[in-house]
Amino acid sequence: VNKLTASNFHLWSRQVDALLDGYDLAGFLDGSVVVPPPTLTVDDVVSDNTAYVLWKRQDKLLYSALLGAITPPIQPLLSKASTTAEIWELLTATYAKPSRGHIQQLRQQIKHWSKGTKTIDEYIQGLTTRFDQLALLGKAMDQEDQLEAILEGLPEDYKTVADQLEGRDTSPSIPEVHEKLINFEAKLQSSLTAPATPTPVTANVAGFRGNNKGNNYKNNQNRGA
C-alpha cells in the first residue's frame, strides 16, 4: 500500500481478503481460525502441539506479508499487534470507516469535473474513478446521477450527443455513454483536420489560354505586316 487512506484501504482490503480466501486462509484475517494450544498433555506428559506449530508458522508468514505491504509511517500503529488477526483488526478500526469530509470532497470533485482540454478517455476515467471510490466507501451514486454528472461536464460542442443521450426513455449504461462520446470525439477531430476544398481554377485556365490565343494572333498579324 503506497498510502493508506479511507478510500484505498477498502480496495486494498478487498484484494487481500480475496487473495487469502482463494488460498483458504481468510480465517487468519478475521480470527475465525481457532488457535490451537501450544502444548498437549497426554498421560501427564506435556509435549509440543504440532497443530500450533503449523498455525504459528502460517500466521507469521501472513503477518510479515501484511507488514511488508504497508508503508513505514503506518507500521508503528501496528506495533502492539502480534498476530495477523490483530493487525487486521487495528487497520479496520483505523481506516475502514470513511470520514464525512472525504466523501464530501469526492462529491465536490465530481461536481466540478469538466472535460476542458482532456480527451474523452481522460474525462470519463476521472469521473468513474471517483464513482468507484464512493462505492467502496458505501456511498455509491445512482446510475442516473452518474450519467448527469458526465453530461454536465461536457462542452457545448457535445450538446448534440448529450441531448440524444438525455432524451432516451431508458438511461444508457456508462460504458455505452463512453463509447458514443468517443465516436463523437472522433467525428469532431476529423472535421477539424479535413482538408479545405480547393478553389476552382477552370475559368482562370480558360481565360489564360484565351489570352494566349489572342496574343498569338496579334503577333502573326504584326509579322505579316
mmCIF file of C-alpha atoms in Angstrom:
data_model
loop_
_atom_site.group_PDB
_atom_site.id
_atom_site.type_symbol
_atom_site.label_atom_id
_atom_site.label_comp_id
_atom_site.label_asym_id
_atom_site.label_seq_id
_atom_site.Cartn_x
_atom_site.Cartn_y
_atom_site.Cartn_z
ATOM 1 C CA VAL A 1 0.000 0.000 0.000
ATOM 2 C CA ASN A 2 1.562 3.272 -1.045
ATOM 3 C CA LYS A 3 -0.556 5.392 1.227
ATOM 4 C CA LEU A 4 -3.347 4.181 3.484
ATOM 5 C CA THR A 5 -6.454 6.331 3.286
ATOM 6 C CA ALA A 6 -10.110 5.601 3.867
ATOM 7 C CA SER A 7 -10.652 5.104 0.141
ATOM 8 C CA ASN A 8 -7.724 2.918 -0.852
ATOM 9 C CA PHE A 9 -7.945 0.789 2.289
ATOM 10 C CA HIS A 10 -11.328 -0.517 1.137
ATOM 11 C CA LEU A 11 -9.935 -1.559 -2.236
ATOM 12 C CA TRP A 12 -6.705 -2.926 -0.758
ATOM 13 C CA SER A 13 -8.521 -4.880 1.944
ATOM 14 C CA ARG A 14 -10.785 -6.481 -0.668
ATOM 15 C CA GLN A 15 -7.769 -7.564 -2.683
ATOM 16 C CA VAL A 16 -6.041 -9.044 0.363
ATOM 17 C CA ASP A 17 -9.207 -10.779 1.553
ATOM 18 C CA ALA A 18 -9.887 -12.236 -1.915
ATOM 19 C CA LEU A 19 -6.300 -13.463 -2.239
ATOM 20 C CA LEU A 20 -6.277 -15.197 1.140
ATOM 21 C CA ASP A 21 -9.771 -16.571 0.621
ATOM 22 C CA GLY A 22 -8.534 -18.128 -2.604
ATOM 23 C CA TYR A 23 -5.914 -19.992 -0.587
ATOM 24 C CA ASP A 24 -8.434 -20.836 2.149
ATOM 25 C CA LEU A 25 -6.548 -18.601 4.593
ATOM 26 C CA ALA A 26 -9.088 -15.798 5.163
ATOM 27 C CA GLY A 27 -9.744 -17.125 8.664
ATOM 28 C CA PHE A 28 -6.352 -15.808 9.713
ATOM 29 C CA LEU A 29 -7.622 -12.284 8.975
ATOM 30 C CA ASP A 30 -10.975 -12.365 10.739
ATOM 31 C CA GLY A 31 -9.805 -14.573 13.592
ATOM 32 C CA SER A 32 -12.191 -17.398 12.751
ATOM 33 C CA VAL A 33 -9.302 -19.860 12.658
ATOM 34 C CA VAL A 34 -9.121 -21.376 16.155
ATOM 35 C CA VAL A 35 -5.649 -21.043 17.644
ATOM 36 C CA PRO A 36 -4.526 -24.488 18.825
ATOM 37 C CA PRO A 37 -2.994 -24.754 22.318
ATOM 38 C CA PRO A 38 0.818 -24.576 22.267
ATOM 39 C CA THR A 39 1.154 -27.870 24.115
ATOM 40 C CA LEU A 40 -0.722 -31.111 24.598
ATOM 41 C CA THR A 41 -0.868 -33.165 27.766
ATOM 42 C CA VAL A 42 -1.336 -36.905 27.426
ATOM 43 C CA ASP A 43 -0.992 -39.158 30.485
ATOM 44 C CA ASP A 44 0.626 -36.282 32.403
ATOM 45 C CA VAL A 45 3.198 -35.897 29.643
ATOM 46 C CA VAL A 46 3.431 -32.392 28.135
ATOM 47 C CA SER A 47 4.560 -32.125 24.523
ATOM 48 C CA ASP A 48 4.569 -29.506 21.781
ATOM 49 C CA ASN A 49 1.403 -29.323 19.736
ATOM 50 C CA THR A 50 2.208 -29.884 16.057
ATOM 51 C CA ALA A 51 -1.032 -28.116 15.047
ATOM 52 C CA TYR A 52 0.067 -24.999 16.957
ATOM 53 C CA VAL A 53 3.471 -25.040 15.289
ATOM 54 C CA LEU A 54 1.806 -25.150 11.866
ATOM 55 C CA TRP A 55 -0.640 -22.380 12.800
ATOM 56 C CA LYS A 56 2.138 -20.152 14.130
ATOM 57 C CA ARG A 57 4.255 -20.651 11.022
ATOM 58 C CA GLN A 58 1.377 -19.742 8.707
ATOM 59 C CA ASP A 59 0.279 -16.801 10.839
ATOM 60 C CA LYS A 60 3.788 -15.315 10.990
ATOM 61 C CA LEU A 61 4.159 -15.594 7.211
ATOM 62 C CA LEU A 62 0.903 -13.680 6.704
ATOM 63 C CA TYR A 63 1.824 -11.224 9.465
ATOM 64 C CA SER A 64 5.116 -10.470 7.708
ATOM 65 C CA ALA A 65 3.407 -10.128 4.310
ATOM 66 C CA LEU A 66 0.918 -7.579 5.666
ATOM 67 C CA LEU A 67 3.652 -5.512 7.303
ATOM 68 C CA GLY A 68 5.597 -5.550 4.052
ATOM 69 C CA ALA A 69 2.572 -4.209 2.169
ATOM 70 C CA ILE A 70 2.246 -1.169 4.451
ATOM 71 C CA THR A 71 4.433 1.919 4.270
ATOM 72 C CA PRO A 72 6.821 2.579 7.214
ATOM 73 C CA PRO A 73 4.867 5.577 8.572
ATOM 74 C CA ILE A 74 1.870 3.295 9.191
ATOM 75 C CA GLN A 75 3.775 0.404 10.729
ATOM 76 C CA PRO A 76 4.171 1.932 14.242
ATOM 77 C CA LEU A 77 0.387 1.809 14.538
ATOM 78 C CA LEU A 78 0.681 -1.966 14.452
ATOM 79 C CA SER A 79 3.467 -2.315 17.000
ATOM 80 C CA LYS A 80 1.130 -3.870 19.597
ATOM 81 C CA ALA A 81 -0.269 -6.457 17.171
ATOM 82 C CA SER A 82 1.261 -9.906 17.453
ATOM 83 C CA THR A 83 -0.959 -11.880 15.077
ATOM 84 C CA THR A 84 -2.383 -11.421 11.603
ATOM 85 C CA ALA A 85 -5.905 -11.058 13.030
ATOM 86 C CA GLU A 86 -4.762 -8.288 15.394
ATOM 87 C CA ILE A 87 -3.130 -6.367 12.523
ATOM 88 C CA TRP A 88 -6.319 -6.653 10.509
ATOM 89 C CA GLU A 89 -8.471 -5.524 13.406
ATOM 90 C CA LEU A 90 -6.326 -2.426 14.011
ATOM 91 C CA LEU A 91 -6.280 -1.453 10.337
ATOM 92 C CA THR A 92 -10.029 -1.938 10.001
ATOM 93 C CA ALA A 93 -10.772 0.091 13.118
ATOM 94 C CA THR A 94 -8.497 2.908 11.912
ATOM 95 C CA TYR A 95 -9.242 3.128 8.214
ATOM 96 C CA ALA A 96 -12.424 1.256 7.348
ATOM 97 C CA LYS A 97 -14.813 3.989 8.485
ATOM 98 C CA PRO A 98 -14.797 6.797 5.910
ATOM 99 C CA SER A 99 -14.859 10.372 7.102
ATOM 100 C CA ARG A 100 -17.720 12.651 6.101
ATOM 101 C CA GLY A 101 -15.191 15.181 4.846
ATOM 102 C CA HIS A 102 -13.617 12.711 2.445
ATOM 103 C CA ILE A 103 -16.980 11.730 0.996
ATOM 104 C CA GLN A 104 -17.911 15.400 0.534
ATOM 105 C CA GLN A 105 -14.573 16.033 -1.137
ATOM 106 C CA LEU A 106 -15.188 13.296 -3.698
ATOM 107 C CA ARG A 107 -18.666 14.628 -4.426
ATOM 108 C CA GLN A 108 -17.314 18.143 -4.946
ATOM 109 C CA GLN A 109 -14.636 16.820 -7.302
ATOM 110 C CA ILE A 110 -17.318 15.069 -9.351
ATOM 111 C CA LYS A 111 -19.469 18.204 -9.417
ATOM 112 C CA HIS A 112 -16.662 20.433 -10.693
ATOM 113 C CA TRP A 113 -15.014 17.917 -13.039
ATOM 114 C CA SER A 114 -15.234 19.110 -16.642
ATOM 115 C CA LYS A 115 -13.802 17.915 -19.931
ATOM 116 C CA GLY A 116 -11.893 21.076 -20.792
ATOM 117 C CA THR A 117 -8.863 20.075 -22.864
ATOM 118 C CA LYS A 118 -8.975 16.460 -21.680
ATOM 119 C CA THR A 119 -9.682 13.636 -24.081
ATOM 120 C CA ILE A 120 -12.948 11.759 -23.577
ATOM 121 C CA ASP A 121 -10.996 8.817 -22.155
ATOM 122 C CA GLU A 122 -9.282 11.056 -19.587
ATOM 123 C CA TYR A 123 -12.538 12.806 -18.753
ATOM 124 C CA ILE A 124 -14.559 9.620 -18.223
ATOM 125 C CA GLN A 125 -11.727 7.909 -16.343
ATOM 126 C CA GLY A 126 -11.507 10.796 -13.895
ATOM 127 C CA LEU A 127 -15.209 10.530 -13.107
ATOM 128 C CA THR A 128 -15.500 6.745 -12.958
ATOM 129 C CA THR A 129 -12.532 6.579 -10.590
ATOM 130 C CA ARG A 130 -14.399 8.848 -8.182
ATOM 131 C CA PHE A 131 -17.651 6.939 -8.688
ATOM 132 C CA ASP A 132 -15.803 3.753 -7.718
ATOM 133 C CA GLN A 133 -14.249 5.387 -4.665
ATOM 134 C CA LEU A 134 -17.673 6.452 -3.402
ATOM 135 C CA ALA A 135 -18.996 2.935 -3.974
ATOM 136 C CA LEU A 136 -16.108 1.463 -1.991
ATOM 137 C CA LEU A 137 -16.946 3.859 0.835
ATOM 138 C CA GLY A 138 -20.548 2.653 0.841
ATOM 139 C CA LYS A 139 -21.886 5.858 -0.759
ATOM 140 C CA ALA A 140 -22.468 4.738 -4.348
ATOM 141 C CA MET A 141 -24.145 7.151 -6.764
ATOM 142 C CA ASP A 142 -27.204 6.086 -8.741
ATOM 143 C CA GLN A 143 -26.543 5.412 -12.417
ATOM 144 C CA GLU A 144 -28.764 8.332 -13.428
ATOM 145 C CA ASP A 145 -26.764 10.668 -11.174
ATOM 146 C CA GLN A 146 -23.547 9.370 -12.718
ATOM 147 C CA LEU A 147 -24.917 9.987 -16.211
ATOM 148 C CA GLU A 148 -25.993 13.503 -15.239
ATOM 149 C CA ALA A 149 -22.511 14.268 -13.878
ATOM 150 C CA ILE A 150 -20.887 13.053 -17.113
ATOM 151 C CA LEU A 151 -23.150 15.082 -19.396
ATOM 152 C CA GLU A 152 -22.977 18.261 -17.321
ATOM 153 C CA GLY A 153 -19.203 18.442 -17.642
ATOM 154 C CA LEU A 154 -19.215 18.317 -21.444
ATOM 155 C CA PRO A 155 -18.560 21.448 -23.541
ATOM 156 C CA GLU A 156 -21.028 22.999 -25.969
ATOM 157 C CA ASP A 157 -19.523 21.032 -28.881
ATOM 158 C CA TYR A 158 -21.018 17.862 -27.398
ATOM 159 C CA LYS A 159 -24.515 19.279 -26.895
ATOM 160 C CA THR A 160 -25.964 17.253 -29.779
ATOM 161 C CA VAL A 161 -24.898 13.863 -28.462
ATOM 162 C CA ALA A 162 -25.660 14.912 -24.857
ATOM 163 C CA ASP A 163 -29.243 15.796 -25.827
ATOM 164 C CA GLN A 164 -29.627 12.454 -27.588
ATOM 165 C CA LEU A 165 -28.454 10.531 -24.521
ATOM 166 C CA GLU A 166 -30.645 12.558 -22.153
ATOM 167 C CA GLY A 167 -33.688 12.124 -24.366
ATOM 168 C CA ARG A 168 -33.692 8.338 -24.266
ATOM 169 C CA ASP A 169 -36.527 6.546 -22.466
ATOM 170 C CA THR A 170 -34.106 4.343 -20.520
ATOM 171 C CA SER A 171 -30.795 5.534 -19.136
ATOM 172 C CA PRO A 172 -27.819 4.150 -21.101
ATOM 173 C CA SER A 173 -25.017 2.378 -19.260
ATOM 174 C CA ILE A 174 -21.799 4.248 -18.539
ATOM 175 C CA PRO A 175 -19.769 2.069 -20.996
ATOM 176 C CA GLU A 176 -22.348 2.842 -23.695
ATOM 177 C CA VAL A 177 -22.121 6.570 -22.984
ATOM 178 C CA HIS A 178 -18.335 6.328 -23.069
ATOM 179 C CA GLU A 179 -18.425 4.634 -26.474
ATOM 180 C CA LYS A 180 -20.801 7.184 -28.007
ATOM 181 C CA LEU A 181 -18.737 10.101 -26.710
ATOM 182 C CA ILE A 182 -15.540 8.591 -28.118
ATOM 183 C CA ASN A 183 -17.204 8.172 -31.521
ATOM 184 C CA PHE A 184 -18.454 11.753 -31.429
ATOM 185 C CA GLU A 185 -14.987 12.954 -30.404
ATOM 186 C CA ALA A 186 -13.521 11.198 -33.436
ATOM 187 C CA LYS A 187 -16.043 12.934 -35.733
ATOM 188 C CA LEU A 188 -15.183 16.327 -34.267
ATOM 189 C CA GLN A 189 -11.483 15.720 -34.747
ATOM 190 C CA SER A 190 -11.913 14.531 -38.323
ATOM 191 C CA SER A 191 -13.959 17.618 -39.205
ATOM 192 C CA LEU A 192 -11.216 19.854 -37.824
ATOM 193 C CA THR A 193 -8.448 18.098 -39.742
ATOM 194 C CA ALA A 194 -10.328 17.695 -43.061
ATOM 195 C CA PRO A 195 -8.501 19.436 -45.975
ATOM 196 C CA ALA A 196 -10.021 22.652 -47.287
ATOM 197 C CA THR A 197 -11.961 22.469 -50.587
ATOM 198 C CA PRO A 198 -9.683 23.692 -53.421
ATOM 199 C CA THR A 199 -10.733 26.842 -55.305
ATOM 200 C CA PRO A 200 -11.987 26.140 -58.868
ATOM 201 C CA VAL A 201 -9.377 27.216 -61.414
ATOM 202 C CA THR A 202 -11.098 26.169 -64.666
ATOM 203 C CA ALA A 203 -12.227 29.677 -65.565
ATOM 204 C CA ASN A 204 -8.795 31.134 -64.909
ATOM 205 C CA VAL A 205 -7.113 28.494 -67.062
ATOM 206 C CA ALA A 206 -9.587 29.071 -69.864
ATOM 207 C CA GLY A 207 -9.064 32.800 -69.670
ATOM 208 C CA PHE A 208 -5.312 32.347 -69.625
ATOM 209 C CA ARG A 209 -5.494 30.132 -72.718
ATOM 210 C CA GLY A 210 -7.791 32.585 -74.431
ATOM 211 C CA ASN A 211 -5.357 35.432 -73.805
ATOM 212 C CA ASN A 212 -2.541 33.373 -75.253
ATOM 213 C CA LYS A 213 -4.511 32.759 -78.461
ATOM 214 C CA GLY A 214 -5.224 36.453 -78.802
ATOM 215 C CA ASN A 215 -1.581 37.351 -78.291
ATOM 216 C CA ASN A 216 -0.502 34.767 -80.879
ATOM 217 C CA TYR A 217 -2.955 36.188 -83.429
ATOM 218 C CA LYS A 218 -1.653 39.720 -82.886
ATOM 219 C CA ASN A 219 1.934 38.588 -83.241
ATOM 220 C CA ASN A 220 1.168 36.836 -86.528
ATOM 221 C CA GLN A 221 -0.564 39.940 -87.832
ATOM 222 C CA ASN A 222 2.397 42.096 -86.980
ATOM 223 C CA ARG A 223 4.761 39.691 -88.723
ATOM 224 C CA GLY A 224 2.630 39.725 -91.859
ATOM 225 C CA ALA A 225 2.718 43.485 -91.890
#
